[in-house]
Short mmCIF file of C-alpha atoms in Angstrom, two decimals:
data_model
loop_
_atom_site.label_atom_id
_atom_site.label_comp_id
_atom_site.label_asym_id
_atom_site.label_seq_id
_atom_site.Cartn_x
_atom_site.Cartn_y
_atom_site.Cartn_z
CA UNK A 140 0.31 0.13 0.07
CA UNK A 141 1.45 3.56 -1.06
CA UNK A 142 1.41 6.35 1.49
CA UNK A 143 -1.03 8.01 -0.58
CA UNK A 144 -3.44 5.13 -0.62
CA UNK A 145 -2.90 4.34 3.18
CA UNK A 146 -4.38 7.97 4.07
CA UNK A 147 -7.01 7.61 1.47
CA UNK A 148 -8.20 4.73 3.74
CA UNK A 149 -7.47 6.08 6.55
CA UNK A 150 -9.43 9.36 5.99
CA UNK A 151 -12.24 7.01 4.76
CA UNK A 152 -12.69 4.94 8.12
CA UNK A 153 -12.29 8.59 10.44
CA UNK A 154 -15.64 9.91 8.43
CA UNK A 155 -17.35 6.92 10.29
CA UNK A 156 -15.75 7.45 13.46
CA UNK A 157 -18.31 10.38 14.43
CA UNK A 158 -20.88 7.50 14.27
CA UNK A 159 -19.92 6.19 17.15
CA UNK A 160 -20.23 9.18 18.95
CA UNK A 161 -23.62 10.15 17.68
CA UNK A 162 -24.71 6.49 18.56
CA UNK A 163 -23.21 6.99 21.86
CA UNK A 164 -24.97 9.98 22.31
CA UNK A 165 -28.92 8.20 21.23
CA UNK A 166 -28.15 5.58 23.50
CA UNK A 167 -27.23 8.01 26.55
CA UNK A 168 -30.47 9.67 25.86
CA UNK A 169 -32.74 6.74 25.37
CA UNK A 170 -31.69 5.04 28.84
CA UNK A 171 -32.57 8.41 30.76
CA UNK A 172 -35.80 9.80 31.49
CA UNK A 173 -37.96 11.95 28.89
CA UNK A 174 -37.98 14.81 30.78
CA UNK A 175 -34.21 15.25 30.08
CA UNK A 176 -33.51 14.08 26.77
CA UNK A 177 -33.06 17.71 25.79
CA UNK A 178 -30.62 18.12 28.26
CA UNK A 179 -28.71 14.82 27.41
CA UNK A 180 -28.55 15.89 23.71
CA UNK A 181 -27.21 19.20 24.77
CA UNK A 182 -24.82 17.83 26.93
CA UNK A 183 -23.57 15.18 24.71
CA UNK A 184 -22.97 18.36 22.22
CA UNK A 185 -21.32 20.42 24.60
CA UNK A 186 -19.11 17.86 26.13
CA UNK A 187 -17.90 16.86 22.17
CA UNK A 188 -17.56 20.27 21.38
CA UNK A 189 -15.14 21.17 24.46
CA UNK A 190 -13.07 17.66 24.83
CA UNK A 191 -12.08 18.71 20.83
CA UNK A 192 -11.11 21.82 21.66
CA UNK A 193 -8.99 21.44 25.17
CA UNK A 194 -7.38 18.71 23.22
CA UNK A 195 -6.17 21.63 20.36
CA UNK A 196 -5.35 23.71 22.95
CA UNK A 197 -3.21 21.98 25.27
CA UNK A 198 -4.12 17.79 25.24
CA UNK A 199 -2.47 17.30 22.27
CA UNK A 200 0.78 18.82 23.86
CA UNK A 201 0.59 16.37 26.70
CA UNK A 202 -0.26 13.18 24.36
CA UNK A 203 2.58 14.23 21.85
CA UNK A 204 3.47 11.81 19.37
CA UNK A 205 5.65 8.45 19.74
CA UNK A 206 9.09 9.37 20.61
CA UNK A 207 8.58 12.91 21.59
CA UNK A 208 9.37 14.74 24.32
CA UNK A 209 6.79 15.22 27.38
CA UNK A 210 5.47 18.49 26.62
CA UNK A 211 6.11 21.01 23.65
CA UNK A 212 6.74 19.07 20.67
CA UNK A 213 4.86 15.94 19.14
CA UNK A 214 1.51 17.62 18.43
CA UNK A 215 2.34 20.72 20.63
CA UNK A 216 0.43 23.11 21.93
CA UNK A 217 -2.68 24.05 19.98
CA UNK A 218 -1.32 21.31 17.69
CA UNK A 219 1.03 24.07 16.27
CA UNK A 220 3.36 21.19 15.13
CA UNK A 221 0.69 19.34 13.23
CA UNK A 222 1.68 19.13 9.48
CA UNK A 223 -2.04 20.01 8.37
CA UNK A 224 -1.65 20.09 5.05
CA UNK A 225 0.49 16.65 4.77
CA UNK A 226 -0.80 13.12 4.92
CA UNK A 227 1.13 12.56 8.13
CA UNK A 228 -1.16 14.56 10.27
CA UNK A 229 -3.09 11.83 9.76
CA UNK A 230 -2.06 11.08 13.08
CA UNK A 231 -3.66 13.68 15.06
CA UNK A 232 -7.09 12.93 13.46
CA UNK A 233 -7.92 9.79 15.39
CA UNK A 234 -7.05 11.14 18.92
CA UNK A 235 -9.37 14.38 18.40
CA UNK A 236 -12.31 11.94 17.65
CA UNK A 237 -11.54 9.85 20.20
CA UNK A 238 -11.10 12.29 23.25
CA UNK A 239 -14.69 13.48 22.02
CA UNK A 240 -15.70 9.91 22.22
CA UNK A 241 -14.35 8.99 25.65
CA UNK A 242 -15.37 12.68 27.33
CA UNK A 243 -19.36 11.45 26.21
CA UNK A 244 -18.97 7.80 28.33
CA UNK A 245 -19.15 9.84 31.77
CA UNK A 246 -22.97 11.21 30.63
CA UNK A 247 -24.45 7.66 30.89
CA UNK A 248 -23.68 7.24 34.62
CA UNK A 249 -24.10 10.42 35.75
CA UNK A 250 -27.67 10.89 33.30
CA UNK A 251 -30.65 13.15 34.98
CA UNK A 252 -28.46 14.53 37.24
CA UNK A 253 -25.53 16.07 36.28
CA UNK A 254 -25.34 20.19 35.76
CA UNK A 255 -24.38 21.31 32.34
CA UNK A 256 -21.65 23.25 33.87
CA UNK A 257 -20.34 20.67 36.39
CA UNK A 258 -20.02 18.44 32.99
CA UNK A 259 -18.07 21.28 31.22
CA UNK A 260 -15.62 21.53 33.77
CA UNK A 261 -15.55 18.06 34.24
CA UNK A 262 -14.80 17.52 30.57
CA UNK A 263 -12.04 20.14 30.38
CA UNK A 264 -10.01 18.25 33.26
CA UNK A 265 -10.72 14.83 31.41
CA UNK A 266 -9.89 16.10 27.78
CA UNK A 267 -6.95 18.24 29.13
CA UNK A 268 -5.52 15.95 31.72
CA UNK A 269 -6.38 12.43 32.29
CA UNK A 270 -6.72 11.20 28.78
CA UNK A 271 -4.06 12.28 26.98
CA UNK A 272 -1.68 11.41 29.98
CA UNK A 273 -3.11 7.86 29.71
CA UNK A 274 -2.79 8.02 25.84
CA UNK A 275 0.80 8.82 26.30
CA UNK A 276 1.51 6.35 28.69
CA UNK A 277 0.09 3.52 26.35
CA UNK A 278 1.59 5.17 23.09
CA UNK A 279 4.97 6.01 23.99
CA UNK A 280 7.67 3.77 22.49
CA UNK A 281 10.00 5.10 25.38
CA UNK A 282 7.85 4.09 28.29
CA UNK A 283 7.00 0.51 27.51
CA UNK A 284 10.34 -0.68 25.12
CA UNK A 285 12.94 0.65 27.60
CA UNK A 286 11.42 -1.45 30.37
CA UNK A 287 11.01 -4.72 28.67
CA UNK A 288 12.83 -4.60 25.35
CA UNK A 289 15.43 -7.60 25.71
CA UNK A 290 15.83 -6.57 29.25
CA UNK A 291 12.76 -8.12 31.16
CA UNK A 292 10.89 -9.90 28.07
CA UNK A 293 13.37 -10.81 25.56
CA UNK A 294 11.89 -11.23 22.41
CA UNK A 295 8.62 -10.14 23.37
CA UNK A 296 6.07 -7.76 22.19
CA UNK A 297 6.31 -4.76 25.03
CA UNK A 298 3.52 -2.80 24.04
CA UNK A 299 -0.16 -2.25 25.49
CA UNK A 300 -2.12 -4.24 22.88
CA UNK A 301 -4.96 -1.41 22.65
CA UNK A 302 -5.33 -0.95 18.70
CA UNK A 303 -9.02 0.00 19.05
CA UNK A 304 -8.86 2.32 22.44
CA UNK A 305 -10.43 -0.61 24.93
CA UNK A 306 -8.34 1.14 27.58
CA UNK A 307 -7.54 4.58 26.05
CA UNK A 308 -10.71 5.42 25.34
CA UNK A 309 -13.31 3.05 27.20
CA UNK A 310 -11.69 2.20 30.28
CA UNK A 311 -10.45 5.46 30.81
CA UNK A 312 -14.04 7.55 30.30
CA UNK A 313 -15.17 4.11 31.97
CA UNK A 314 -13.42 4.67 35.61
CA UNK A 315 -14.57 8.31 35.61
CA UNK A 316 -18.25 7.28 34.81
CA UNK A 317 -18.00 5.13 38.30
CA UNK A 318 -16.04 8.17 39.60
CA UNK A 319 -18.96 10.42 38.94
CA UNK A 320 -21.41 8.31 39.99
CA UNK A 321 -20.01 8.22 43.53
CA UNK A 322 -19.61 11.81 43.61
CA UNK A 323 -22.85 12.43 42.37
CA UNK A 324 -24.88 9.53 44.22
CA UNK A 325 -27.78 8.04 42.86
CA UNK A 326 -30.99 9.54 41.35
CA UNK A 327 -33.80 10.93 43.75
CA UNK A 328 -35.97 7.69 44.36
CA UNK A 329 -33.43 5.24 43.04
CA UNK A 330 -33.11 3.86 46.25
CA UNK A 331 -36.00 2.80 49.00
CA UNK A 332 -34.88 3.34 52.45
CA UNK A 333 -34.07 -0.10 52.81
CA UNK A 334 -31.69 0.07 49.83
CA UNK A 335 -34.25 -1.74 47.32
CA UNK A 336 -33.45 0.03 43.87
CA UNK A 337 -36.41 0.79 42.05
CA UNK A 338 -36.45 0.30 38.13
CA UNK A 339 -36.61 3.68 36.03
CA UNK A 340 -37.06 2.41 32.70
CA UNK A 341 -35.37 3.68 29.19
CA UNK A 342 -37.74 6.70 27.94
CA UNK A 343 -37.04 5.60 24.54
CA UNK A 344 -35.78 1.83 23.48
CA UNK A 345 -35.74 2.93 19.78
CA UNK A 346 -33.18 5.55 20.23
CA UNK A 347 -31.42 3.08 22.25
CA UNK A 348 -30.90 0.31 19.92
CA UNK A 349 -30.74 2.25 16.87
CA UNK A 350 -27.75 4.14 18.56
CA UNK A 351 -26.39 0.61 18.64
CA UNK A 352 -26.26 -0.01 15.13
CA UNK A 353 -24.85 3.48 14.68
CA UNK A 354 -22.09 3.10 16.89
CA UNK A 355 -20.97 -0.24 15.19
CA UNK A 356 -20.50 1.93 11.94
CA UNK A 357 -18.26 4.15 14.12
CA UNK A 358 -16.38 1.40 15.71
CA UNK A 359 -15.54 -0.13 12.11
CA UNK A 360 -13.75 2.96 11.43
CA UNK A 361 -12.24 3.34 15.00
CA UNK A 362 -11.05 0.28 15.03
CA UNK A 363 -9.42 0.51 11.86
CA UNK A 364 -8.11 3.94 11.97
CA UNK A 365 -6.90 2.72 15.44
CA UNK A 366 -5.15 -0.47 14.30
CA UNK A 367 -3.70 1.87 10.97
CA UNK A 368 -1.86 4.14 13.28
CA UNK A 369 -0.73 1.56 15.97
CA UNK A 370 0.59 -1.03 13.53
CA UNK A 371 3.12 -0.91 10.75
CA UNK A 372 1.73 0.14 7.51
CA UNK A 373 1.61 -3.08 5.65
CA UNK A 374 0.25 -5.24 8.82
CA UNK A 375 -2.37 -2.74 9.09
CA UNK A 376 -3.52 -2.90 5.64
CA UNK A 377 -3.35 -6.81 5.45
CA UNK A 378 -5.52 -7.21 8.75
CA UNK A 379 -8.49 -4.47 7.80
CA UNK A 380 -10.85 -7.05 7.11
CA UNK A 381 -9.95 -9.14 10.01
CA UNK A 382 -10.69 -5.97 11.85
CA UNK A 383 -14.07 -5.32 10.35
CA UNK A 384 -14.79 -9.06 10.62
CA UNK A 385 -13.89 -9.30 14.47
CA UNK A 386 -15.42 -6.38 15.38
CA UNK A 387 -18.78 -7.16 14.23
CA UNK A 388 -18.04 -10.96 15.62
CA UNK A 389 -17.36 -9.42 19.39
CA UNK A 390 -20.48 -7.46 19.26
CA UNK A 391 -22.80 -9.73 17.95
CA UNK A 392 -21.60 -12.36 20.24
CA UNK A 393 -22.05 -10.22 23.22
CA UNK A 394 -25.41 -9.40 22.23
CA UNK A 395 -26.27 -12.71 22.38
CA UNK A 396 -24.62 -13.89 25.27
CA UNK A 397 -26.58 -10.74 26.94
CA UNK A 398 -29.45 -12.01 25.33
CA UNK A 399 -29.38 -15.29 26.70
CA UNK A 400 -28.31 -14.67 30.12
CA UNK A 401 -30.88 -11.97 30.59
CA UNK A 402 -33.65 -15.24 29.26
CA UNK A 403 -32.11 -17.05 32.10
CA UNK A 404 -31.93 -14.67 34.75
CA UNK A 405 -35.16 -12.74 34.39
CA UNK A 406 -37.29 -15.56 32.17
CA UNK A 407 -37.41 -12.66 29.18
CA UNK A 408 -34.62 -11.31 27.16
CA UNK A 409 -34.07 -7.29 28.11
CA UNK A 410 -33.80 -5.26 25.03
CA UNK A 411 -31.50 -2.51 27.36
CA UNK A 412 -28.95 -5.12 28.68
CA UNK A 413 -28.97 -6.31 25.18
CA UNK A 414 -27.93 -2.94 23.80
CA UNK A 415 -25.54 -2.44 26.94
CA UNK A 416 -24.40 -6.40 25.82
CA UNK A 417 -23.64 -5.24 22.07
CA UNK A 418 -21.79 -2.18 23.28
CA UNK A 419 -19.75 -4.10 25.45
CA UNK A 420 -18.84 -6.37 22.68
CA UNK A 421 -17.65 -3.37 20.66
CA UNK A 422 -15.76 -2.04 23.61
CA UNK A 423 -14.01 -5.24 24.48
CA UNK A 424 -13.23 -6.73 21.25
CA UNK A 425 -11.52 -3.22 20.74
CA UNK A 426 -8.09 -3.95 22.17
CA UNK A 427 -7.15 -7.24 20.06
CA UNK A 428 -9.54 -6.23 16.68
CA UNK A 429 -6.00 -6.80 14.73
CA UNK A 430 -4.73 -9.41 16.54
CA UNK A 431 -7.61 -11.95 17.55
CA UNK A 432 -8.72 -14.52 15.42
CA UNK A 433 -12.19 -14.42 14.66
CA UNK A 434 -13.13 -17.58 16.92
CA UNK A 435 -11.47 -15.87 19.77
CA UNK A 436 -12.97 -12.44 18.92
CA UNK A 437 -16.84 -14.55 19.76
CA UNK A 438 -15.51 -15.94 22.58
CA UNK A 439 -14.30 -12.13 23.68
CA UNK A 440 -17.54 -11.22 23.09
CA UNK A 441 -19.39 -13.82 24.99
CA UNK A 442 -17.77 -13.31 28.30
CA UNK A 443 -18.04 -9.62 27.22
CA UNK A 444 -22.15 -10.11 26.81
CA UNK A 445 -22.34 -12.16 30.11
CA UNK A 446 -19.87 -10.16 32.28
CA UNK A 447 -21.94 -6.80 31.73
CA UNK A 448 -25.44 -8.30 32.61
CA UNK A 449 -23.57 -9.69 36.14
CA UNK A 450 -22.23 -5.93 36.31
CA UNK A 451 -25.10 -4.30 35.92
CA UNK A 452 -26.63 -5.94 38.39
CA UNK A 453 -23.72 -5.97 40.73
CA UNK A 454 -23.39 -2.26 40.79
CA UNK A 455 -27.04 -1.42 41.06
CA UNK A 456 -27.77 -4.12 44.01
CA UNK A 457 -25.05 -4.78 45.55
CA UNK A 458 -23.01 -1.47 45.22
CA UNK A 459 -25.90 0.82 45.38
CA UNK A 460 -23.86 2.85 41.80
CA UNK A 461 -26.95 4.13 39.89
CA UNK A 462 -25.76 4.06 36.68
CA UNK A 463 -28.65 4.62 34.54
CA UNK A 464 -27.32 3.58 31.02
CA UNK A 465 -24.73 0.75 32.45
CA UNK A 466 -21.69 3.12 31.28
CA UNK A 467 -19.22 1.55 33.82
CA UNK A 468 -20.16 -2.00 32.62
CA UNK A 469 -20.18 -1.35 29.30
CA UNK A 470 -16.96 0.91 29.12
CA UNK A 471 -14.82 0.27 32.40
CA UNK A 472 -15.50 -3.56 32.67
CA UNK A 473 -15.98 -4.20 28.75
CA UNK A 474 -12.70 -2.10 28.39
CA UNK A 475 -10.68 -3.91 31.19
CA UNK A 476 -11.74 -7.23 30.26
CA UNK A 477 -10.92 -6.50 26.16
CA UNK A 478 -7.49 -5.52 27.45
CA UNK A 479 -7.00 -8.90 29.05
CA UNK A 480 -8.42 -11.07 26.70
CA UNK A 481 -6.25 -9.35 23.82
CA UNK A 482 -3.34 -10.50 26.23
CA UNK A 483 -4.91 -13.93 26.93
CA UNK A 484 -5.23 -15.05 22.97
CA UNK A 485 -1.96 -13.21 22.30
CA UNK A 486 -0.28 -16.63 23.33
CA UNK A 487 2.52 -14.58 24.97
CA UNK A 488 3.15 -14.55 28.67
CA UNK A 489 4.88 -11.21 28.17
CA UNK A 490 2.03 -9.69 26.38
CA UNK A 491 -0.08 -10.83 29.23
CA UNK A 492 1.82 -9.42 31.50
CA UNK A 493 2.07 -5.93 29.67
CA UNK A 494 -2.08 -6.06 29.70
CA UNK A 495 -1.89 -6.50 33.24
CA UNK A 496 0.26 -3.54 34.21
CA UNK A 497 -1.95 -1.29 31.53
CA UNK A 498 -4.95 -2.22 34.13
CA UNK A 499 -2.78 -1.72 37.00
CA UNK A 500 -2.15 1.46 35.51
CA UNK A 501 -6.00 2.07 34.90
CA UNK A 502 -6.87 1.31 38.30
CA UNK A 503 -3.79 2.90 39.91
CA UNK A 504 -2.86 5.72 38.73
CA UNK A 505 -6.14 7.01 36.03
CA UNK A 506 -8.85 6.08 38.54
CA UNK A 507 -7.52 7.63 41.75
CA UNK A 508 -6.74 10.76 39.39
CA UNK A 509 -10.00 11.04 37.81
CA UNK A 510 -11.79 10.98 40.86
CA UNK A 511 -9.42 13.23 43.10
CA UNK A 512 -9.91 15.96 40.52
CA UNK A 513 -13.56 15.45 40.18
CA UNK A 514 -13.80 15.43 43.88
CA UNK A 515 -12.22 19.02 43.99
CA UNK A 516 -13.91 20.27 41.05
CA UNK A 517 -16.84 19.49 42.99
CA UNK A 518 -15.91 21.58 45.73
CA UNK A 519 -16.16 24.54 43.96
CA UNK A 520 -18.31 24.01 41.12
CA UNK A 521 -21.97 22.28 41.95
CA UNK A 522 -22.11 19.29 40.10
CA UNK A 523 -25.53 17.88 41.10
CA UNK A 524 -29.13 19.61 40.24
CA UNK A 525 -31.31 20.34 43.29
CA UNK A 526 -33.92 17.60 44.17
CA UNK A 527 -36.28 19.61 42.79
CA UNK A 528 -34.76 20.45 39.52
CA UNK A 529 -34.08 16.79 39.01
CA UNK A 530 -38.23 16.19 39.69
CA UNK A 531 -38.75 18.79 37.60
CA UNK A 532 -36.53 17.72 34.97
CA UNK A 533 -33.21 19.09 33.58
CA UNK A 534 -34.73 20.03 30.28
CA UNK A 535 -36.94 22.47 31.95
CA UNK A 536 -34.56 23.16 34.94
CA UNK A 537 -31.56 23.85 32.66
CA UNK A 538 -32.73 24.60 29.33
CA UNK A 539 -36.45 25.89 30.08
CA UNK A 540 -37.95 23.99 27.60
CA UNK A 541 -38.80 19.95 26.99
CA UNK A 542 -37.84 18.09 24.21
CA UNK A 543 -41.46 16.50 24.00
CA UNK A 544 -43.50 19.67 24.94
CA UNK A 545 -46.32 17.80 23.06
CA UNK A 546 -46.39 14.86 25.59
CA UNK A 547 -48.65 14.41 28.89
CA UNK A 548 -47.18 15.72 31.83
CA UNK A 549 -44.96 13.38 33.86
CA UNK A 550 -46.62 11.39 36.54
CA UNK A 551 -43.42 10.73 38.88
CA UNK A 552 -44.54 7.24 39.11
CA UNK A 553 -40.94 6.44 40.00
CA UNK A 554 -40.32 8.95 42.73
CA UNK A 555 -41.66 8.01 46.25
CA UNK A 556 -44.29 10.20 47.61
CA UNK B 92 -11.49 4.04 54.63
CA UNK B 93 -11.85 5.67 51.06
CA UNK B 94 -8.82 7.65 51.66
CA UNK B 95 -6.75 4.32 52.82
CA UNK B 96 -8.62 2.83 49.55
CA UNK B 97 -7.20 5.17 47.01
CA UNK B 98 -3.45 5.12 48.87
CA UNK B 99 -3.77 1.40 48.67
CA UNK B 100 -4.67 2.02 44.54
CA UNK B 101 -1.63 3.87 44.37
CA UNK B 102 0.66 2.03 46.01
CA UNK B 103 -0.19 -1.11 43.93
CA UNK B 104 0.53 0.95 40.73
CA UNK B 105 3.87 2.08 42.88
CA UNK B 106 4.77 -1.78 43.31
CA UNK B 107 3.85 -2.40 39.28
CA UNK B 108 6.10 0.34 37.97
CA UNK B 109 8.95 -0.19 40.81
CA UNK B 110 9.05 -3.40 39.93
CA UNK B 111 9.11 -2.41 36.25
CA UNK B 112 12.24 -0.57 36.80
CA UNK B 113 13.99 -2.64 38.95
CA UNK B 114 13.53 -6.03 38.76
CA UNK B 115 14.04 -9.04 35.96
CA UNK B 116 11.43 -11.39 34.57
CA UNK B 117 10.48 -14.06 37.44
CA UNK B 118 10.44 -11.65 39.96
CA UNK B 119 8.55 -9.17 37.97
CA UNK B 120 5.89 -11.33 37.30
CA UNK B 121 5.21 -12.00 40.92
CA UNK B 122 5.41 -8.50 41.44
CA UNK B 123 3.10 -7.08 38.79
CA UNK B 124 0.36 -9.49 40.27
CA UNK B 125 0.99 -8.21 44.02
CA UNK B 126 0.70 -4.87 43.00
CA UNK B 127 -2.74 -5.39 41.11
CA UNK B 128 -3.73 -7.49 44.00
CA UNK B 129 -2.86 -4.27 46.29
CA UNK B 130 -5.05 -2.41 43.81
CA UNK B 131 -8.09 -4.98 44.24
CA UNK B 132 -7.77 -4.55 47.70
CA UNK B 133 -7.71 -0.81 47.85
CA UNK B 134 -10.80 -0.88 44.75
CA UNK B 135 -12.85 -2.68 47.35
CA UNK B 136 -11.94 -0.37 50.35
CA UNK B 137 -12.95 2.58 48.01
CA UNK B 138 -16.41 0.80 46.92
CA UNK B 139 -17.12 -0.12 50.73
CA UNK B 140 -16.65 3.38 51.74
CA UNK B 141 -19.46 4.66 49.28
CA UNK B 142 -21.93 1.87 50.38
CA UNK B 143 -24.85 4.12 51.66
CA UNK B 144 -25.91 3.76 55.73
CA UNK B 145 -28.99 1.08 55.54
CA UNK B 146 -31.58 3.52 56.20
CA UNK B 147 -30.04 6.68 54.12
CA UNK B 148 -31.79 7.49 50.63
CA UNK B 149 -32.05 10.47 48.77
#
């Protein structure tokens, strides 16, 4: 593949990546309440916009590029060192889109109670510090190679295997989602005084399921461009068909596994958990999309689909974490499983250990950092809407207009009186 | 308990990073696993610290 062909293929796949963002926005909106639907979409658009601009301003300078020093060279502040008129600027395109997708993930766990202003400040921290820090950690050659090449794991692959971004995009966003869910607390009326959770169903299942299909399209672009950036050019071109097949197989297997698990567990398939299963399959399959065999991609998806159902229930029932859209289970748990699965199925003990180091960094560095920074922000900027605002709905409370003004008046059937 | 949990999370990552810099193959694997074990303990403590009292609800 010539450089120009590579660039054309890369650009083609990049153009569908925003569909993943659109899909996730629809899923988050559909799984939330109708009285907060316009707020959820507005928040998605605001967070995506802010994440891209903050990444442009200084996030890109922190992430830099492979082989560059920590700050100043690489992409540089305001991406000033990106050669925009040259095909090599392609390296800057995927991170810009990835940070937008990653920043949207916490919106799912904090739906129906997070203020617009709080979410925007949190996004500044996420896109300006957390995402680029971890992305740099995973991509920077010196960090892993100097520890492992020939010294500790002779002849072994030494980088974190994360072509599509299970860790970089999803686990980072998912762990931030967990932090925010803990910091915000559950929606009013979610738990009874005995600690029993109330079911607050999705307001629009069609949004959710259509969002899954859009996300699939976006993921094909995300995983293909990710592999093209992180694998040697020749190798990535050879594997594009495999990447597309693996991405699709993992999602399909996960959706069916989630459906079967809910059929056994609740006696009927649950649409929102099947959607979560589909998304978890996409997330888990991302890390090893270029290296898994189709059979192992299916196995990764099957496990992801089962795990997501168990995880959603565990967080809601046992940890009392109110995650309306299942973002923690899909992106944090699914992402960590994807990272582990890529190591398990690589057939290399060294690669497996490298994946464990990646998981250790996510849990031991990124999670405390995201929790601490959001905790600090929440001391100065009110994160949560008032109880009355929540009851009224975030559309009216924060935006002054409902998403569905011609609908009947809300019945508050899920709130305790 | 929350603070202790976060300290354990950071300590676990510290164990892994230090081992990567200082140790060789066999010992390294053991220390990476040990570091992860400390992190899981920290995560469990943080999760437990966030559990609401039985009678409290918003």
